[in-house]
Amino acid sequence: MNITRENIDALNAVVKVDIAKEDYSDKVEKILTDYRKSANIPGFRKGHVPMGMVKKQYGKAVLVDEVNKLLQDALSKYLVEEKLDVLGNPLPKAQDDLDWDAEAFTFEFELGLAPEFDVNLKSKKAITHYNIVADDKMINEQVEHIQKQYGKIVSQNEVTESSEITGTFTNEEKEINNSTMITLDKLKGKTNPKKFIGAKVGDVITLKTKGLFSDDHDLMNFLKVSHDDAHGLDIEVKFEITEINERELADLDQELFDKLFGKGVVTSVTELKDKIKEDSEKQFAQQGDQKLLNDVTEYLVENTKFDLPAAFLQKWMQTAGEEEMTEEQAKEEYEKSEKSMRYQLIEGKLIQEHKLQVQFEELKSFSMDMIKTQMAQFGQMNPSEKELEDIAARILSNQDEVKRISEQLMSQKLLKLYKEEANIKTKEITYDDFVKEFYS
């Protein structure tokens, strides 16, 4: 067997594989001999079928199968030995005149080669890492939310600004009939809340859906309509009041603190607020880190310049999936995924250059930490080490889970690298301002 390569340019190459009779003949002969021993052909005793008949019936199929196996093994080995960094998979060039009755065969494969490039983490303009803080307003709202959550429900005769109003939204034309509980702070503007003030059980209030809520998603939740129907919905709905309640705020006492955090963990309102601030900012830190990860990724993709073997990749995409694509579909798919492919190459380069490998012990430790956090959310505060190890072992026996957790761990390693090596500045921002600036 002989393998040669012709480089078309820096990103494309053609590999030529020459296979001679001696490369496959012994293997084919052995398989056909084994077939002869077990073949059941009418008119012949088992094991006594003439070899010529076996070759006539099975020879071509065995030859094709063995040559293809030989070809794939040789090509894979060649790519490894030559240390060729290829994109996609080698594409066989069409051979309409391939003669399987010949003794020697030649095959050609197109290769898409990964580009050579350098990654510079030091941007000229600093990338902002947001330190999201819980301000007094947010903490006080959380305290009140806890008091309402654990407070008593007191029945009222008529609606006030702080009422919890249970009733049914209806509209015959749109077949809306949904019972729900609503508070006046959910309604947009001043006119709609005023319609409720002073209303009693049994009263029916007519409302227009346009401008009823600040967010169309609230229409979906309260009226139980689809996303498409909620968008731009402009109809009248009736709301019949069936119940009016108010939350009597729970006392901020030791009984409530123990119920929330365990006995003696929090002993005062000051400590409660400190705990809310600490827990909130732990969650916010994840959002700030994700924003940084996204921003550095965007910077790297936009500022790390290299070409891709676009024509090859589009051709490869046509046959790579479960269903074949047309040339036009492959071009469209390539345009959608080009940015992602570029970042995968950049990420791979950073992982290689900075030796950011994920070790099994890291995976195990990371999994146990995740399990411990999840168990704490369900009130299991002190699981044993053996319990955590047993659950982690079960999770890590699943290859899909190993892949998912490995990707999470690698994201953490890359984030750490970016914080250390990239041009980063830190900016403190409240959670409300963070949401308004980036998610409104």
Coordinates of N, CA and C in Angstrom, one line a residue, residues 5-130:
R5 N 0.3 12.5 -0.6 CA -0.6 13.7 -0.4 C -0.2 14.8 -1.3
E6 N -1.1 15.5 -1.9 CA -0.9 16.7 -2.6 C -1.6 17.9 -2.0
N7 N -0.8 18.9 -1.5 CA -1.4 20.0 -0.9 C -1.9 21.0 -2.0
I8 N -3.2 21.2 -2.1 CA -3.8 22.1 -3.1 C -3.4 23.6 -2.7
D9 N -3.7 23.9 -1.4 CA -3.3 25.2 -0.8 C -3.1 25.0 0.7
A10 N -3.1 26.0 1.4 CA -2.8 25.9 2.9 C -4.0 25.2 3.6
L11 N -5.2 25.2 3.0 CA -6.4 24.7 3.7 C -7.0 23.4 3.0
N12 N -6.5 23.0 1.9 CA -7.0 21.9 1.1 C -5.9 21.0 0.6
A13 N -6.2 19.7 0.7 CA -5.3 18.7 0.2 C -6.0 17.5 -0.3
V14 N -5.3 16.7 -1.1 CA -5.9 15.4 -1.7 C -5.0 14.3 -1.3
V15 N -5.5 13.3 -0.7 CA -4.7 12.1 -0.3 C -5.0 11.0 -1.3
K16 N -4.0 10.4 -1.8 CA -4.1 9.3 -2.8 C -3.7 8.0 -2.1
V17 N -4.6 7.0 -2.1 CA -4.2 5.7 -1.5 C -4.2 4.6 -2.6
D18 N -3.0 4.0 -2.8 CA -2.9 2.9 -3.7 C -2.9 1.5 -3.0
I19 N -3.8 0.6 -3.4 CA -3.9 -0.7 -2.7 C -3.6 -1.7 -3.7
A20 N -2.6 -2.6 -3.4 CA -2.2 -3.7 -4.3 C -2.9 -5.0 -3.8
K21 N -2.8 -6.0 -4.7 CA -3.4 -7.3 -4.4 C -2.9 -7.9 -3.1
E22 N -1.6 -7.8 -2.9 CA -1.0 -8.4 -1.7 C -1.5 -7.8 -0.4
D23 N -2.1 -6.6 -0.5 CA -2.6 -5.9 0.7 C -3.8 -6.5 1.2
Y24 N -4.6 -7.2 0.4 CA -5.9 -7.7 0.8 C -6.1 -9.2 0.5
S25 N -5.3 -9.8 -0.4 CA -5.6 -11.1 -0.9 C -5.7 -12.2 0.2
D26 N -4.7 -12.2 1.1 CA -4.7 -13.2 2.2 C -5.9 -13.1 3.0
K27 N -6.3 -11.9 3.4 CA -7.5 -11.7 4.3 C -8.8 -12.2 3.6
V28 N -8.9 -11.8 2.3 CA -10.1 -12.2 1.5 C -10.1 -13.7 1.4
E29 N -9.0 -14.3 1.1 CA -8.9 -15.8 0.9 C -9.4 -16.5 2.2
K30 N -8.9 -16.0 3.4 CA -9.2 -16.6 4.7 C -10.7 -16.6 4.9
I31 N -11.3 -15.4 4.7 CA -12.8 -15.2 4.9 C -13.6 -16.2 4.0
L32 N -13.2 -16.2 2.7 CA -13.9 -17.1 1.8 C -13.7 -18.6 2.2
T33 N -12.6 -19.0 2.7 CA -12.3 -20.3 3.2 C -13.3 -20.6 4.4
D34 N -13.4 -19.7 5.3 CA -14.3 -19.8 6.4 C -15.8 -19.9 6.0
Y35 N -16.1 -19.1 4.9 CA -17.5 -19.2 4.4 C -17.7 -20.6 3.8
R36 N -16.7 -21.2 3.2 CA -16.9 -22.5 2.5 C -17.2 -23.5 3.6
K37 N -16.6 -23.4 4.8 CA -16.8 -24.4 5.8 C -18.2 -24.4 6.4
S38 N -18.8 -23.2 6.4 CA -20.2 -23.0 7.0 C -21.3 -22.8 6.0
A39 N -21.0 -22.7 4.7 CA -22.0 -22.4 3.7 C -23.0 -23.5 3.5
N40 N -24.3 -23.2 3.4 CA -25.3 -24.1 3.1 C -25.9 -23.9 1.7
I41 N -25.4 -24.7 0.8 CA -25.8 -24.5 -0.6 C -26.5 -25.8 -1.1
P42 N -27.7 -25.7 -1.6 CA -28.4 -27.0 -2.0 C -27.6 -27.8 -3.0
G43 N -27.5 -29.1 -2.7 CA -26.8 -30.0 -3.6 C -25.4 -30.3 -3.1
F44 N -25.0 -29.6 -2.1 CA -23.6 -29.9 -1.5 C -23.7 -30.1 0.0
R45 N -22.8 -31.0 0.4 CA -22.7 -31.2 1.9 C -22.0 -30.0 2.5
K46 N -22.3 -29.7 3.7 CA -21.7 -28.6 4.4 C -20.2 -28.8 4.5
G47 N -19.4 -27.8 4.1 CA -18.0 -27.9 4.1 C -17.4 -28.4 2.8
H48 N -18.3 -28.8 1.9 CA -17.8 -29.4 0.6 C -18.2 -28.7 -0.6
V49 N -18.6 -27.4 -0.4 CA -19.0 -26.6 -1.5 C -17.7 -26.2 -2.3
P50 N -17.7 -26.3 -3.6 CA -16.5 -25.9 -4.4 C -16.1 -24.5 -4.2
M51 N -14.8 -24.2 -4.0 CA -14.3 -22.9 -3.7 C -14.7 -21.9 -4.8
G52 N -14.7 -22.4 -6.1 CA -15.1 -21.5 -7.2 C -16.5 -21.0 -7.0
M53 N -17.4 -21.8 -6.5 CA -18.8 -21.4 -6.3 C -18.9 -20.4 -5.2
V54 N -18.1 -20.6 -4.1 CA -18.1 -19.7 -3.0 C -17.6 -18.3 -3.5
K55 N -16.5 -18.3 -4.3 CA -15.9 -17.1 -4.8 C -16.9 -16.4 -5.7
K56 N -17.6 -17.1 -6.5 CA -18.6 -16.5 -7.4 C -19.7 -15.9 -6.7
Q57 N -20.1 -16.5 -5.6 CA -21.3 -16.0 -4.8 C -20.9 -14.9 -3.8
Y58 N -19.8 -15.1 -3.2 CA -19.4 -14.1 -2.1 C -18.2 -13.3 -2.4
G59 N -17.4 -13.7 -3.4 CA -16.1 -13.1 -3.6 C -16.1 -11.5 -3.7
K60 N -17.0 -11.0 -4.6 CA -17.0 -9.6 -4.8 C -17.4 -8.8 -3.5
A61 N -18.4 -9.3 -2.8 CA -18.8 -8.6 -1.6 C -17.7 -8.6 -0.5
V62 N -17.0 -9.7 -0.4 CA -16.0 -9.8 0.6 C -14.8 -8.9 0.2
L63 N -14.5 -8.9 -1.1 CA -13.4 -8.0 -1.5 C -13.7 -6.5 -1.3
V64 N -14.9 -6.1 -1.6 CA -15.3 -4.7 -1.4 C -15.2 -4.4 0.1
D65 N -15.7 -5.3 0.9 CA -15.8 -5.0 2.4 C -14.4 -4.9 2.9
E66 N -13.5 -5.8 2.6 CA -12.1 -5.8 3.1 C -11.3 -4.7 2.6
V67 N -11.5 -4.3 1.3 CA -10.7 -3.1 0.8 C -11.2 -1.8 1.5
N68 N -12.5 -1.7 1.8 CA -13.0 -0.5 2.5 C -12.4 -0.5 3.9
K69 N -12.4 -1.6 4.6 CA -11.9 -1.6 5.9 C -10.4 -1.2 5.9
L70 N -9.7 -1.8 5.0 CA -8.2 -1.6 4.8 C -8.0 -0.1 4.6
L71 N -8.9 0.5 3.7 CA -8.7 1.9 3.3 C -9.0 2.8 4.5
Q72 N -10.0 2.6 5.3 CA -10.4 3.4 6.4 C -9.3 3.3 7.5
D73 N -8.8 2.1 7.8 CA -7.7 2.0 8.8 C -6.5 2.7 8.4
A74 N -6.1 2.5 7.1 CA -4.9 3.1 6.6 C -4.9 4.6 6.6
L75 N -6.1 5.2 6.2 CA -6.3 6.6 6.2 C -6.3 7.2 7.6
S76 N -6.9 6.6 8.5 CA -6.9 7.0 9.9 C -5.5 7.0 10.5
K77 N -4.8 6.0 10.2 CA -3.4 5.9 10.7 C -2.5 6.9 10.1
Y78 N -2.7 7.2 8.8 CA -1.9 8.2 8.1 C -2.1 9.6 8.7
L79 N -3.4 9.9 9.0 CA -3.7 11.2 9.5 C -3.0 11.4 10.9
V80 N -3.0 10.4 11.7 CA -2.4 10.4 13.0 C -0.9 10.6 12.9
E81 N -0.3 9.7 12.0 CA 1.2 9.7 11.9 C 1.7 11.0 11.3
E82 N 0.9 11.6 10.3 CA 1.4 12.8 9.7 C 1.0 14.0 10.5
K83 N 0.2 13.8 11.6 CA -0.2 14.9 12.5 C -1.0 15.9 11.8
L84 N -1.9 15.5 10.9 CA -2.7 16.4 10.1 C -3.9 16.8 10.9
D85 N -4.1 18.1 11.1 CA -5.3 18.6 11.8 C -6.4 18.9 10.8
V86 N -7.3 18.0 10.7 CA -8.3 18.1 9.6 C -9.6 18.6 10.2
L87 N -10.4 19.2 9.3 CA -11.8 19.7 9.7 C -12.8 18.7 9.0
G88 N -13.8 18.4 9.7 CA -14.8 17.4 9.2 C -14.1 16.1 9.0
N89 N -14.5 15.3 8.0 CA -13.9 14.0 7.7 C -13.5 14.0 6.2
P90 N -12.5 13.1 5.9 CA -12.0 13.0 4.5 C -13.2 12.7 3.6
L91 N -13.3 13.3 2.5 CA -14.3 13.1 1.5 C -13.8 12.3 0.3
P92 N -14.4 11.1 0.1 CA -13.9 10.3 -1.1 C -14.3 11.0 -2.4
K93 N -13.3 11.1 -3.3 CA -13.6 11.6 -4.6 C -14.4 10.6 -5.4
A94 N -15.4 11.0 -6.2 CA -16.2 10.1 -7.0 C -15.4 9.4 -8.0
Q95 N -15.7 8.1 -8.1 CA -15.0 7.2 -9.1 C -16.0 6.4 -9.9
D96 N -16.4 6.9 -11.0 CA -17.5 6.2 -11.8 C -16.9 5.0 -12.5
D97 N -15.6 5.0 -12.7 CA -15.0 3.9 -13.5 C -14.3 2.9 -12.6
L98 N -14.6 2.8 -11.3 CA -13.9 1.9 -10.5 C -14.2 0.4 -10.9
D99 N -13.2 -0.3 -11.1 CA -13.3 -1.7 -11.6 C -12.9 -2.7 -10.5
W100 N -13.9 -3.3 -9.9 CA -13.6 -4.2 -8.8 C -13.1 -5.6 -9.3
D101 N -13.0 -5.8 -10.6 CA -12.4 -7.0 -11.1 C -10.9 -6.8 -11.3
A102 N -10.4 -5.6 -11.1 CA -9.0 -5.3 -11.2 C -8.3 -5.9 -9.9
E103 N -7.0 -6.0 -10.0 CA -6.2 -6.4 -8.8 C -5.7 -5.3 -7.9
A104 N -5.5 -4.1 -8.5 CA -5.0 -3.0 -7.8 C -6.1 -1.9 -7.8
F105 N -6.1 -1.1 -6.8 CA -7.1 0.0 -6.7 C -6.5 1.3 -6.2
T106 N -7.0 2.4 -6.8 CA -6.5 3.7 -6.3 C -7.8 4.5 -5.9
F107 N -7.6 5.1 -4.7 CA -8.7 6.0 -4.1 C -8.1 7.3 -3.8
E108 N -8.9 8.4 -3.9 CA -8.5 9.7 -3.6 C -9.5 10.3 -2.6
F109 N -9.0 11.1 -1.6 CA -9.8 11.7 -0.6 C -9.5 13.2 -0.5
E110 N -10.5 14.0 -0.5 CA -10.3 15.5 -0.2 C -10.2 15.7 1.3
L111 N -9.3 16.6 1.7 CA -9.1 16.9 3.1 C -9.3 18.5 3.3
G112 N -10.0 18.8 4.3 CA -10.0 20.2 4.7 C -9.1 20.4 5.9
L113 N -8.1 21.2 5.8 CA -7.1 21.4 6.8 C -7.4 22.6 7.7
A114 N -7.1 22.4 9.0 CA -7.3 23.4 10.0 C -6.3 24.5 9.7
P115 N -6.7 25.8 9.9 CA -5.8 26.9 9.6 C -4.7 27.1 10.7
E116 N -3.6 27.7 10.4 CA -2.7 28.1 11.4 C -3.0 29.6 11.8
F117 N -3.0 29.8 13.1 CA -3.3 31.2 13.6 C -2.8 31.3 15.0
D118 N -2.7 32.6 15.5 CA -2.3 32.9 16.8 C -3.5 33.5 17.5
V119 N -3.6 33.3 18.9 CA -4.7 33.9 19.6 C -4.1 34.9 20.6
N120 N -4.7 36.1 20.5 CA -4.2 37.2 21.4 C -5.4 37.5 22.4
L121 N -5.2 37.2 23.7 CA -6.2 37.5 24.7 C -6.2 38.9 25.1
K122 N -5.2 39.7 24.8 CA -5.1 41.0 25.3 C -5.7 42.0 24.3
S123 N -7.0 42.3 24.5 CA -7.7 43.2 23.7 C -7.2 44.7 24.0
K124 N -7.3 45.5 23.0 CA -6.9 47.0 23.2 C -7.9 47.6 24.2
K125 N -9.1 47.4 24.0 CA -10.2 47.9 24.9 C -10.5 46.9 25.9
A126 N -10.5 47.3 27.2 CA -10.8 46.3 28.3 C -12.2 45.8 28.2
I127 N -12.3 44.5 28.5 CA -13.6 43.8 28.5 C -14.1 43.9 30.0
T128 N -15.4 44.3 30.1 CA -15.9 44.5 31.5 C -16.4 43.2 32.1
H129 N -16.0 42.9 33.3 CA -16.5 41.9 34.2 C -17.4 42.5 35.2
Y130 N -18.7 42.2 35.1 CA -19.6 42.8 36.0 C -19.7 42.1 37.4

